[in-house]
Amino acid sequence: MSLLTVGSVAFDKIETPFGKTDKIIGGAATYITLAASYFTKKNNLVGIVGADFPQEMIDSLKAHGVDTAGLEVDPNGKTFFWSGRYHNDMNSRDTLETQLNVLENYEPTIPEQYQDCEFLMLGNMVPAVQHMTLNKFHKKPKFVMLDTMNLWMDIAMDDLKGIIAEIDCLTINDSEARQLSGDYSLKKAANTIMAMGPKTLIIKKGEHGALLFQGERTFFCPALPLEEVFDPTGAGDTFAGGFIGYLAQTDDFSFENMKRGIIYGSAMASFCVEKFGVERIQNLTEREIDDRVMEFVQLSSFEIN
Ligand code: AMP
């Protein structure tokens, strides 16, 4: 099945307790499409970069099978730039700078050949732009998933609720779930959020794993305890890419299959944090992914009499 991801392709500058980077490649759609490339061959990208974006990275996406026909290059613009600093726990961070640049007035265009994509991933962007993007489909894709962040809850809550009402699956982190719902209990928050529209909800808890909710059913996947975590940037997007890539590969929306998707997403995210930026998820083998998934299986399986 074909997947289309719409989202940011960016330059990031990151500081963690273990080091800092100069401008490196980032962006939600970059992480999502790279992660999904290990699962689906029909992997399309819609986004925008400026003339300063390196052709080698576009070539690397293509080498991963990502169709970049929908990636616009604005010859007069600069690529979106984001800079962040992680706290000592690596679970929380401050945004130091955001330069929208080419994203400022960007209106995604859906190339005709992507109109029939079955899976749509709306990466973190202005909610009104996410909504406008969805409205550009002649026929709604059969599975629409959305990622967002606290910033939009602070400044565009109504727009955000508008698009959330239209989607099948939402991924957010635990503090965002509490902010969106007004509930402290994540179980209550999940029920409140699912009543807003999405039948499926994923609440990410960083190094404490992820929860999957669908109706009355709940599943929990731990995060792998890693010896070294260098950079959590993009872990949420990589998780989303692994999850929706796996669903696109299997075309199975059962709760049991979504549970497997959560494990694959978590496995991909566990690779992402091992190096700065996209480096680790650019160079994975199927064998490494399979071995990592088995570590997840072993981590939480037990027998009981
Ligand atoms: P994550 O760590 O999964 O939340 O995603 C981090 C990525 O999101 C970085 O590579 C940034 O370039 C990108 N990003 C940060 N803020 C925004 C924003 N306001 N709009 C779009 N993308 C963003």
mmCIF file of C-alpha atoms and ligand atoms in Angstrom:
data_model
loop_
_atom_site.group_PDB
_atom_site.id
_atom_site.type_symbol
_atom_site.label_atom_id
_atom_site.label_comp_id
_atom_site.label_asym_id
_atom_site.label_seq_id
_atom_site.Cartn_x
_atom_site.Cartn_y
_atom_site.Cartn_z
ATOM 1 C CA MET A 1 0.000 0.000 0.000
ATOM 2 C CA SER A 2 1.224 3.509 -0.648
ATOM 3 C CA LEU A 3 2.091 6.011 2.032
ATOM 4 C CA LEU A 4 2.279 9.772 1.696
ATOM 5 C CA THR A 5 3.982 11.888 4.348
ATOM 6 C CA VAL A 6 3.480 15.647 4.456
ATOM 7 C CA GLY A 7 5.732 17.541 6.838
ATOM 8 C CA SER A 8 8.847 19.531 7.544
ATOM 9 C CA VAL A 9 12.225 18.864 5.985
ATOM 10 C CA ALA A 10 14.650 20.929 7.977
ATOM 11 C CA PHE A 11 17.974 21.952 9.379
ATOM 12 C CA ASP A 12 18.311 21.342 13.114
ATOM 13 C CA LYS A 13 20.876 22.458 15.663
ATOM 14 C CA ILE A 14 20.831 20.302 18.770
ATOM 15 C CA GLU A 15 22.389 20.433 22.215
ATOM 16 C CA THR A 16 22.236 17.461 24.562
ATOM 17 C CA PRO A 17 24.163 16.771 27.774
ATOM 18 C CA PHE A 18 26.495 14.678 25.576
ATOM 19 C CA GLY A 19 27.353 17.179 22.898
ATOM 20 C CA LYS A 20 26.090 19.634 20.359
ATOM 21 C CA THR A 21 25.782 19.780 16.614
ATOM 22 C CA ASP A 22 26.118 22.460 13.987
ATOM 23 C CA LYS A 23 23.316 22.598 11.428
ATOM 24 C CA ILE A 24 22.369 19.027 10.590
ATOM 25 C CA ILE A 25 19.553 17.523 8.552
ATOM 26 C CA GLY A 26 16.276 17.108 10.414
ATOM 27 C CA GLY A 27 12.580 17.649 9.952
ATOM 28 C CA ALA A 28 9.588 15.509 10.824
ATOM 29 C CA ALA A 29 9.031 14.216 7.279
ATOM 30 C CA THR A 30 12.706 13.317 6.905
ATOM 31 C CA TYR A 31 12.587 11.055 9.964
ATOM 32 C CA ILE A 32 9.160 9.631 9.084
ATOM 33 C CA THR A 33 9.963 8.716 5.466
ATOM 34 C CA LEU A 34 13.367 7.266 6.331
ATOM 35 C CA ALA A 35 11.853 5.061 9.049
ATOM 36 C CA ALA A 36 8.952 4.007 6.804
ATOM 37 C CA SER A 37 11.356 3.143 3.981
ATOM 38 C CA TYR A 38 12.302 -0.074 5.796
ATOM 39 C CA PHE A 39 8.672 -1.260 5.510
ATOM 40 C CA THR A 40 6.987 0.150 2.420
ATOM 41 C CA LYS A 41 8.312 0.665 -1.082
ATOM 42 C CA LYS A 42 5.597 3.175 -2.004
ATOM 43 C CA ASN A 43 6.831 5.984 0.188
ATOM 44 C CA ASN A 44 5.993 9.498 -1.019
ATOM 45 C CA LEU A 45 7.023 12.838 0.437
ATOM 46 C CA VAL A 46 5.416 16.273 0.198
ATOM 47 C CA GLY A 47 7.280 19.219 1.697
ATOM 48 C CA ILE A 48 9.453 22.191 0.891
ATOM 49 C CA VAL A 49 13.099 23.158 1.280
ATOM 50 C CA GLY A 50 15.179 26.149 0.249
ATOM 51 C CA ALA A 51 18.058 26.389 -2.201
ATOM 52 C CA ASP A 52 20.455 25.820 0.727
ATOM 53 C CA PHE A 53 19.269 22.220 1.251
ATOM 54 C CA PRO A 54 21.908 19.679 0.157
ATOM 55 C CA GLN A 55 21.109 17.658 -2.948
ATOM 56 C CA GLU A 56 22.998 14.716 -1.354
ATOM 57 C CA MET A 57 20.247 14.395 1.262
ATOM 58 C CA ILE A 58 17.539 14.376 -1.401
ATOM 59 C CA ASP A 59 19.593 11.713 -3.192
ATOM 60 C CA SER A 60 19.856 9.736 0.048
ATOM 61 C CA LEU A 61 16.061 9.826 0.473
ATOM 62 C CA LYS A 62 15.696 8.622 -3.116
ATOM 63 C CA ALA A 63 18.222 5.854 -2.453
ATOM 64 C CA HIS A 64 15.901 4.742 0.375
ATOM 65 C CA GLY A 65 13.081 4.516 -2.164
ATOM 66 C CA VAL A 66 11.408 7.779 -1.100
ATOM 67 C CA ASP A 67 9.577 9.448 -3.992
ATOM 68 C CA THR A 68 10.579 13.105 -3.703
ATOM 69 C CA ALA A 69 8.512 14.409 -6.640
ATOM 70 C CA GLY A 70 6.397 16.276 -4.064
ATOM 71 C CA LEU A 71 9.395 17.936 -2.388
ATOM 72 C CA GLU A 72 9.457 21.530 -3.646
ATOM 73 C CA VAL A 73 12.736 23.424 -3.752
ATOM 74 C CA ASP A 74 12.240 27.193 -3.408
ATOM 75 C CA PRO A 75 15.213 28.706 -5.258
ATOM 76 C CA ASN A 76 14.832 31.999 -3.370
ATOM 77 C CA GLY A 77 14.132 30.626 0.085
ATOM 78 C CA LYS A 78 15.943 29.185 3.093
ATOM 79 C CA THR A 79 15.112 25.814 4.601
ATOM 80 C CA PHE A 80 13.103 25.667 7.877
ATOM 81 C CA PHE A 81 15.464 25.785 10.857
ATOM 82 C CA TRP A 82 14.873 24.505 14.390
ATOM 83 C CA SER A 83 17.206 24.505 17.343
ATOM 84 C CA GLY A 84 16.673 22.791 20.676
ATOM 85 C CA ARG A 85 18.420 21.989 23.946
ATOM 86 C CA TYR A 86 17.675 18.846 25.958
ATOM 87 C CA HIS A 87 17.561 18.792 29.736
ATOM 88 C CA ASN A 88 19.643 16.302 31.706
ATOM 89 C CA ASP A 89 16.841 13.703 31.740
ATOM 90 C CA MET A 90 16.787 13.801 27.877
ATOM 91 C CA ASN A 91 12.998 13.501 28.066
ATOM 92 C CA SER A 92 12.286 17.220 27.954
ATOM 93 C CA ARG A 93 13.736 20.011 25.862
ATOM 94 C CA ASP A 94 13.525 23.715 25.198
ATOM 95 C CA THR A 95 13.126 25.136 21.725
ATOM 96 C CA LEU A 96 15.856 27.755 21.360
ATOM 97 C CA GLU A 97 14.984 29.021 17.907
ATOM 98 C CA THR A 98 12.530 28.378 15.089
ATOM 99 C CA GLN A 99 13.005 30.028 11.690
ATOM 100 C CA LEU A 100 10.026 29.145 9.511
ATOM 101 C CA ASN A 101 11.671 30.429 6.315
ATOM 102 C CA VAL A 102 10.110 28.521 3.362
ATOM 103 C CA LEU A 103 7.449 27.044 5.665
ATOM 104 C CA GLU A 104 6.086 30.506 6.479
ATOM 105 C CA ASN A 105 3.557 30.698 3.635
ATOM 106 C CA TYR A 106 3.759 27.101 2.495
ATOM 107 C CA GLU A 107 0.644 25.441 1.138
ATOM 108 C CA PRO A 108 1.330 21.780 0.344
ATOM 109 C CA THR A 109 0.453 20.663 -3.191
ATOM 110 C CA ILE A 110 -0.577 17.043 -3.637
ATOM 111 C CA PRO A 111 0.789 15.785 -6.977
ATOM 112 C CA GLU A 112 -1.894 13.972 -8.991
ATOM 113 C CA GLN A 113 0.012 10.680 -8.766
ATOM 114 C CA TYR A 114 -0.279 10.751 -4.929
ATOM 115 C CA GLN A 115 -4.055 11.326 -4.903
ATOM 116 C CA ASP A 116 -4.810 7.622 -4.506
ATOM 117 C CA CYS A 117 -2.428 6.971 -1.592
ATOM 118 C CA GLU A 118 -4.086 4.790 1.042
ATOM 119 C CA PHE A 119 -2.055 5.939 4.061
ATOM 120 C CA LEU A 120 -1.507 9.603 4.896
ATOM 121 C CA MET A 121 0.862 10.823 7.603
ATOM 122 C CA LEU A 122 0.427 14.475 8.498
ATOM 123 C CA GLY A 123 3.649 15.433 10.287
ATOM 124 C CA ASN A 124 3.755 18.167 12.896
ATOM 125 C CA MET A 125 2.798 21.458 11.203
ATOM 126 C CA VAL A 126 0.389 24.355 11.646
ATOM 127 C CA PRO A 127 -2.997 22.608 12.205
ATOM 128 C CA ALA A 128 -4.757 24.771 9.594
ATOM 129 C CA VAL A 129 -2.171 23.647 7.009
ATOM 130 C CA GLN A 130 -2.685 20.007 8.015
ATOM 131 C CA HIS A 131 -6.444 20.496 7.527
ATOM 132 C CA MET A 132 -5.978 22.255 4.191
ATOM 133 C CA THR A 133 -3.735 19.387 3.059
ATOM 134 C CA LEU A 134 -6.339 16.757 3.929
ATOM 135 C CA ASN A 135 -9.004 18.745 2.077
ATOM 136 C CA LYS A 136 -6.897 18.584 -1.088
ATOM 137 C CA PHE A 137 -7.596 14.877 -1.543
ATOM 138 C CA HIS A 138 -10.385 14.039 -4.001
ATOM 139 C CA LYS A 139 -11.044 10.960 -1.844
ATOM 140 C CA LYS A 140 -9.961 10.701 1.790
ATOM 141 C CA PRO A 141 -7.082 8.193 2.269
ATOM 142 C CA LYS A 142 -8.231 5.122 4.183
ATOM 143 C CA PHE A 143 -5.909 5.755 7.160
ATOM 144 C CA VAL A 144 -4.967 9.268 8.215
ATOM 145 C CA MET A 145 -2.529 9.721 11.075
ATOM 146 C CA LEU A 146 -1.451 13.023 12.595
ATOM 147 C CA ASP A 147 1.334 14.262 14.840
ATOM 148 C CA THR A 148 1.252 17.603 16.619
ATOM 149 C CA MET A 149 2.857 19.475 19.509
ATOM 150 C CA ASN A 150 2.055 21.593 22.564
ATOM 151 C CA LEU A 151 2.777 24.850 20.689
ATOM 152 C CA TRP A 152 -0.393 24.399 18.589
ATOM 153 C CA MET A 153 -2.420 23.642 21.725
ATOM 154 C CA ASP A 154 -1.186 26.968 23.127
ATOM 155 C CA ILE A 155 -1.914 29.099 20.061
ATOM 156 C CA ALA A 156 -4.296 27.218 17.725
ATOM 157 C CA MET A 157 -6.412 24.844 19.828
ATOM 158 C CA ASP A 158 -9.612 25.314 17.805
ATOM 159 C CA ASP A 159 -7.841 24.634 14.496
ATOM 160 C CA LEU A 160 -6.172 21.614 16.038
ATOM 161 C CA LYS A 161 -9.487 20.194 17.271
ATOM 162 C CA GLY A 162 -10.887 20.805 13.767
ATOM 163 C CA ILE A 163 -8.331 18.541 12.092
ATOM 164 C CA ILE A 164 -8.303 15.988 14.934
ATOM 165 C CA ALA A 165 -12.024 15.414 14.250
ATOM 166 C CA GLU A 166 -11.136 14.211 10.731
ATOM 167 C CA ILE A 167 -8.341 11.711 11.374
ATOM 168 C CA ASP A 168 -8.079 8.009 12.222
ATOM 169 C CA CYS A 169 -5.048 8.038 14.517
ATOM 170 C CA LEU A 170 -3.327 10.682 16.628
ATOM 171 C CA THR A 171 0.174 10.451 18.124
ATOM 172 C CA ILE A 172 1.101 12.796 20.940
ATOM 173 C CA ASN A 173 3.204 12.637 24.084
ATOM 174 C CA ASP A 174 1.829 12.292 27.600
ATOM 175 C CA SER A 175 2.006 15.967 28.590
ATOM 176 C CA GLU A 176 0.326 16.941 25.312
ATOM 177 C CA ALA A 177 -2.430 14.363 25.913
ATOM 178 C CA ARG A 178 -3.056 15.946 29.327
ATOM 179 C CA GLN A 179 -3.078 19.460 27.837
ATOM 180 C CA LEU A 180 -5.385 18.499 24.966
ATOM 181 C CA SER A 181 -7.880 16.665 27.165
ATOM 182 C CA GLY A 182 -7.633 18.533 30.450
ATOM 183 C CA ASP A 183 -7.433 15.138 32.192
ATOM 184 C CA TYR A 184 -4.490 13.982 34.311
ATOM 185 C CA SER A 185 -5.203 10.261 34.096
ATOM 186 C CA LEU A 186 -3.953 9.037 30.715
ATOM 187 C CA LYS A 187 -6.825 6.555 30.515
ATOM 188 C CA LYS A 188 -9.355 9.376 30.954
ATOM 189 C CA ALA A 189 -7.347 11.593 28.606
ATOM 190 C CA ALA A 190 -7.423 8.851 25.973
ATOM 191 C CA ASN A 191 -11.211 8.526 26.212
ATOM 192 C CA THR A 192 -11.646 12.304 25.987
ATOM 193 C CA ILE A 193 -9.349 12.537 22.946
ATOM 194 C CA MET A 194 -10.911 9.549 21.141
ATOM 195 C CA ALA A 195 -14.308 11.227 21.628
ATOM 196 C CA MET A 196 -12.878 14.167 19.618
ATOM 197 C CA GLY A 197 -12.583 11.939 16.522
ATOM 198 C CA PRO A 198 -9.656 9.515 16.173
ATOM 199 C CA LYS A 199 -10.532 5.859 16.791
ATOM 200 C CA THR A 200 -6.908 5.105 17.613
ATOM 201 C CA LEU A 201 -4.621 7.083 19.895
ATOM 202 C CA ILE A 202 -0.935 6.618 20.629
ATOM 203 C CA ILE A 203 0.468 8.339 23.692
ATOM 204 C CA LYS A 204 4.280 8.451 23.691
ATOM 205 C CA LYS A 205 6.093 8.519 26.988
ATOM 206 C CA GLY A 206 9.676 8.974 25.779
ATOM 207 C CA GLU A 207 12.052 6.609 27.546
ATOM 208 C CA HIS A 208 9.024 5.107 29.341
ATOM 209 C CA GLY A 209 7.492 3.606 26.203
ATOM 210 C CA ALA A 210 4.198 4.141 24.412
ATOM 211 C CA LEU A 211 0.509 3.405 24.979
ATOM 212 C CA LEU A 212 -1.917 2.378 22.254
ATOM 213 C CA PHE A 213 -5.634 3.025 22.815
ATOM 214 C CA GLN A 214 -8.541 1.897 20.651
ATOM 215 C CA GLY A 215 -12.039 1.951 22.109
ATOM 216 C CA GLU A 216 -11.864 -0.015 25.346
ATOM 217 C CA ARG A 217 -8.576 -1.716 24.429
ATOM 218 C CA THR A 218 -5.161 -0.624 25.677
ATOM 219 C CA PHE A 219 -1.666 -1.904 24.896
ATOM 220 C CA PHE A 220 1.637 -0.813 26.386
ATOM 221 C CA CYS A 221 5.043 -1.129 24.759
ATOM 222 C CA PRO A 222 8.113 -0.307 26.848
ATOM 223 C CA ALA A 223 11.092 1.556 25.436
ATOM 224 C CA LEU A 224 14.268 -0.473 25.237
ATOM 225 C CA PRO A 225 16.653 0.438 28.067
ATOM 226 C CA LEU A 226 19.654 1.638 26.038
ATOM 227 C CA GLU A 227 23.154 2.082 27.391
ATOM 228 C CA GLU A 228 23.672 5.277 25.457
ATOM 229 C CA VAL A 229 21.171 7.845 24.290
ATOM 230 C CA PHE A 230 22.762 10.634 22.287
ATOM 231 C CA ASP A 231 19.914 12.577 20.762
ATOM 232 C CA PRO A 232 16.149 12.057 21.167
ATOM 233 C CA THR A 233 15.348 14.482 18.308
ATOM 234 C CA GLY A 234 13.085 12.845 15.786
ATOM 235 C CA ALA A 235 12.393 9.795 17.945
ATOM 236 C CA GLY A 236 8.648 10.525 17.875
ATOM 237 C CA ASP A 237 8.683 10.958 14.097
ATOM 238 C CA THR A 238 10.782 7.847 13.605
ATOM 239 C CA PHE A 239 8.319 5.953 15.791
ATOM 240 C CA ALA A 240 5.429 7.256 13.665
ATOM 241 C CA GLY A 241 7.251 6.321 10.443
ATOM 242 C CA GLY A 242 7.930 2.793 11.660
ATOM 243 C CA PHE A 243 4.330 2.382 12.846
ATOM 244 C CA ILE A 244 2.562 3.679 9.739
ATOM 245 C CA GLY A 245 5.166 2.078 7.435
ATOM 246 C CA TYR A 246 4.424 -1.273 9.052
ATOM 247 C CA LEU A 247 0.644 -0.736 8.687
ATOM 248 C CA ALA A 248 1.121 0.227 5.018
ATOM 249 C CA GLN A 249 3.200 -2.909 4.475
ATOM 250 C CA THR A 250 0.662 -5.228 6.120
ATOM 251 C CA ASP A 251 -2.595 -3.383 5.277
ATOM 252 C CA ASP A 252 -4.161 -4.786 8.427
ATOM 253 C CA PHE A 253 -5.960 -2.456 10.860
ATOM 254 C CA SER A 254 -6.726 -5.023 13.520
ATOM 255 C CA PHE A 255 -5.734 -4.145 17.077
ATOM 256 C CA GLU A 256 -3.332 -7.127 17.121
ATOM 257 C CA ASN A 257 -1.527 -5.791 14.063
ATOM 258 C CA MET A 258 -1.413 -2.272 15.480
ATOM 259 C CA LYS A 259 0.294 -3.772 18.542
ATOM 260 C CA ARG A 260 2.985 -5.153 16.232
ATOM 261 C CA GLY A 261 3.183 -1.733 14.570
ATOM 262 C CA ILE A 262 3.842 -0.134 17.955
ATOM 263 C CA ILE A 263 6.718 -2.574 18.533
ATOM 264 C CA TYR A 264 8.238 -1.834 15.103
ATOM 265 C CA GLY A 265 7.823 1.908 15.676
ATOM 266 C CA SER A 266 9.494 1.641 19.076
ATOM 267 C CA ALA A 267 12.343 -0.420 17.621
ATOM 268 C CA MET A 268 12.964 2.223 14.941
ATOM 269 C CA ALA A 269 12.874 5.012 17.559
ATOM 270 C CA SER A 270 15.411 3.111 19.678
ATOM 271 C CA PHE A 271 17.872 3.276 16.772
ATOM 272 C CA CYS A 272 17.170 6.960 16.124
ATOM 273 C CA VAL A 273 18.356 8.104 19.561
ATOM 274 C CA GLU A 274 21.675 6.252 19.321
ATOM 275 C CA LYS A 275 23.264 8.922 17.115
ATOM 276 C CA PHE A 276 22.686 12.594 16.348
ATOM 277 C CA GLY A 277 20.119 13.432 13.674
ATOM 278 C CA VAL A 278 19.120 10.925 11.010
ATOM 279 C CA GLU A 279 22.525 9.212 10.834
ATOM 280 C CA ARG A 280 21.529 5.959 12.520
ATOM 281 C CA ILE A 281 18.251 5.445 10.676
ATOM 282 C CA GLN A 282 19.929 6.106 7.342
ATOM 283 C CA ASN A 283 22.120 3.057 7.727
ATOM 284 C CA LEU A 284 20.094 0.150 9.073
ATOM 285 C CA THR A 285 19.842 -3.421 7.874
ATOM 286 C CA GLU A 286 16.755 -5.634 7.994
ATOM 287 C CA ARG A 287 18.705 -7.990 10.241
ATOM 288 C CA GLU A 288 19.380 -5.215 12.772
ATOM 289 C CA ILE A 289 15.681 -4.303 12.812
ATOM 290 C CA ASP A 290 14.589 -7.935 13.265
ATOM 291 C CA ASP A 291 17.113 -8.441 16.092
ATOM 292 C CA ARG A 292 15.935 -5.254 17.801
ATOM 293 C CA VAL A 293 12.294 -6.309 17.560
ATOM 294 C CA MET A 294 13.234 -9.621 19.205
ATOM 295 C CA GLU A 295 14.833 -7.655 22.068
ATOM 296 C CA PHE A 296 11.457 -5.977 22.590
ATOM 297 C CA VAL A 297 9.702 -9.333 22.588
ATOM 298 C CA GLN A 298 12.145 -10.703 25.166
ATOM 299 C CA LEU A 299 12.024 -7.557 27.284
ATOM 300 C CA SER A 300 8.379 -7.907 28.154
ATOM 301 C CA SER A 301 7.408 -11.552 27.665
ATOM 302 C CA PHE A 302 6.911 -13.774 30.657
ATOM 303 C CA GLU A 303 5.056 -16.895 31.657
ATOM 304 C CA ILE A 304 2.628 -17.206 34.490
ATOM 305 C CA ASN A 305 1.046 -20.278 36.029
HETATM 306 P P1 AMP B 1 10.413 15.185 17.403
HETATM 307 O O1 AMP B 1 11.698 15.123 18.171
HETATM 308 O O2 AMP B 1 9.921 13.846 16.981
HETATM 309 O O3 AMP B 1 9.381 16.024 18.085
HETATM 310 O O4 AMP B 1 10.727 15.952 16.018
HETATM 311 C C1 AMP B 1 11.791 16.829 15.866
HETATM 312 C C2 AMP B 1 11.772 17.406 14.447
HETATM 313 O O5 AMP B 1 10.636 18.241 14.295
HETATM 314 C C3 AMP B 1 13.008 18.253 14.190
HETATM 315 O O6 AMP B 1 13.824 17.623 13.215
HETATM 316 C C4 AMP B 1 12.471 19.613 13.726
HETATM 317 O O7 AMP B 1 13.064 20.033 12.521
HETATM 318 C C5 AMP B 1 10.981 19.388 13.535
HETATM 319 N N1 AMP B 1 10.209 20.515 14.070
HETATM 320 C C6 AMP B 1 10.379 21.176 15.234
HETATM 321 N N2 AMP B 1 9.468 22.173 15.384
HETATM 322 C C7 AMP B 1 8.679 22.133 14.261
HETATM 323 C C8 AMP B 1 7.569 22.916 13.784
HETATM 324 N N3 AMP B 1 7.082 23.952 14.488
HETATM 325 N N4 AMP B 1 7.014 22.582 12.596
HETATM 326 C C9 AMP B 1 7.506 21.562 11.877
HETATM 327 N N5 AMP B 1 8.553 20.789 12.256
HETATM 328 C C10 AMP B 1 9.145 21.070 13.426
#
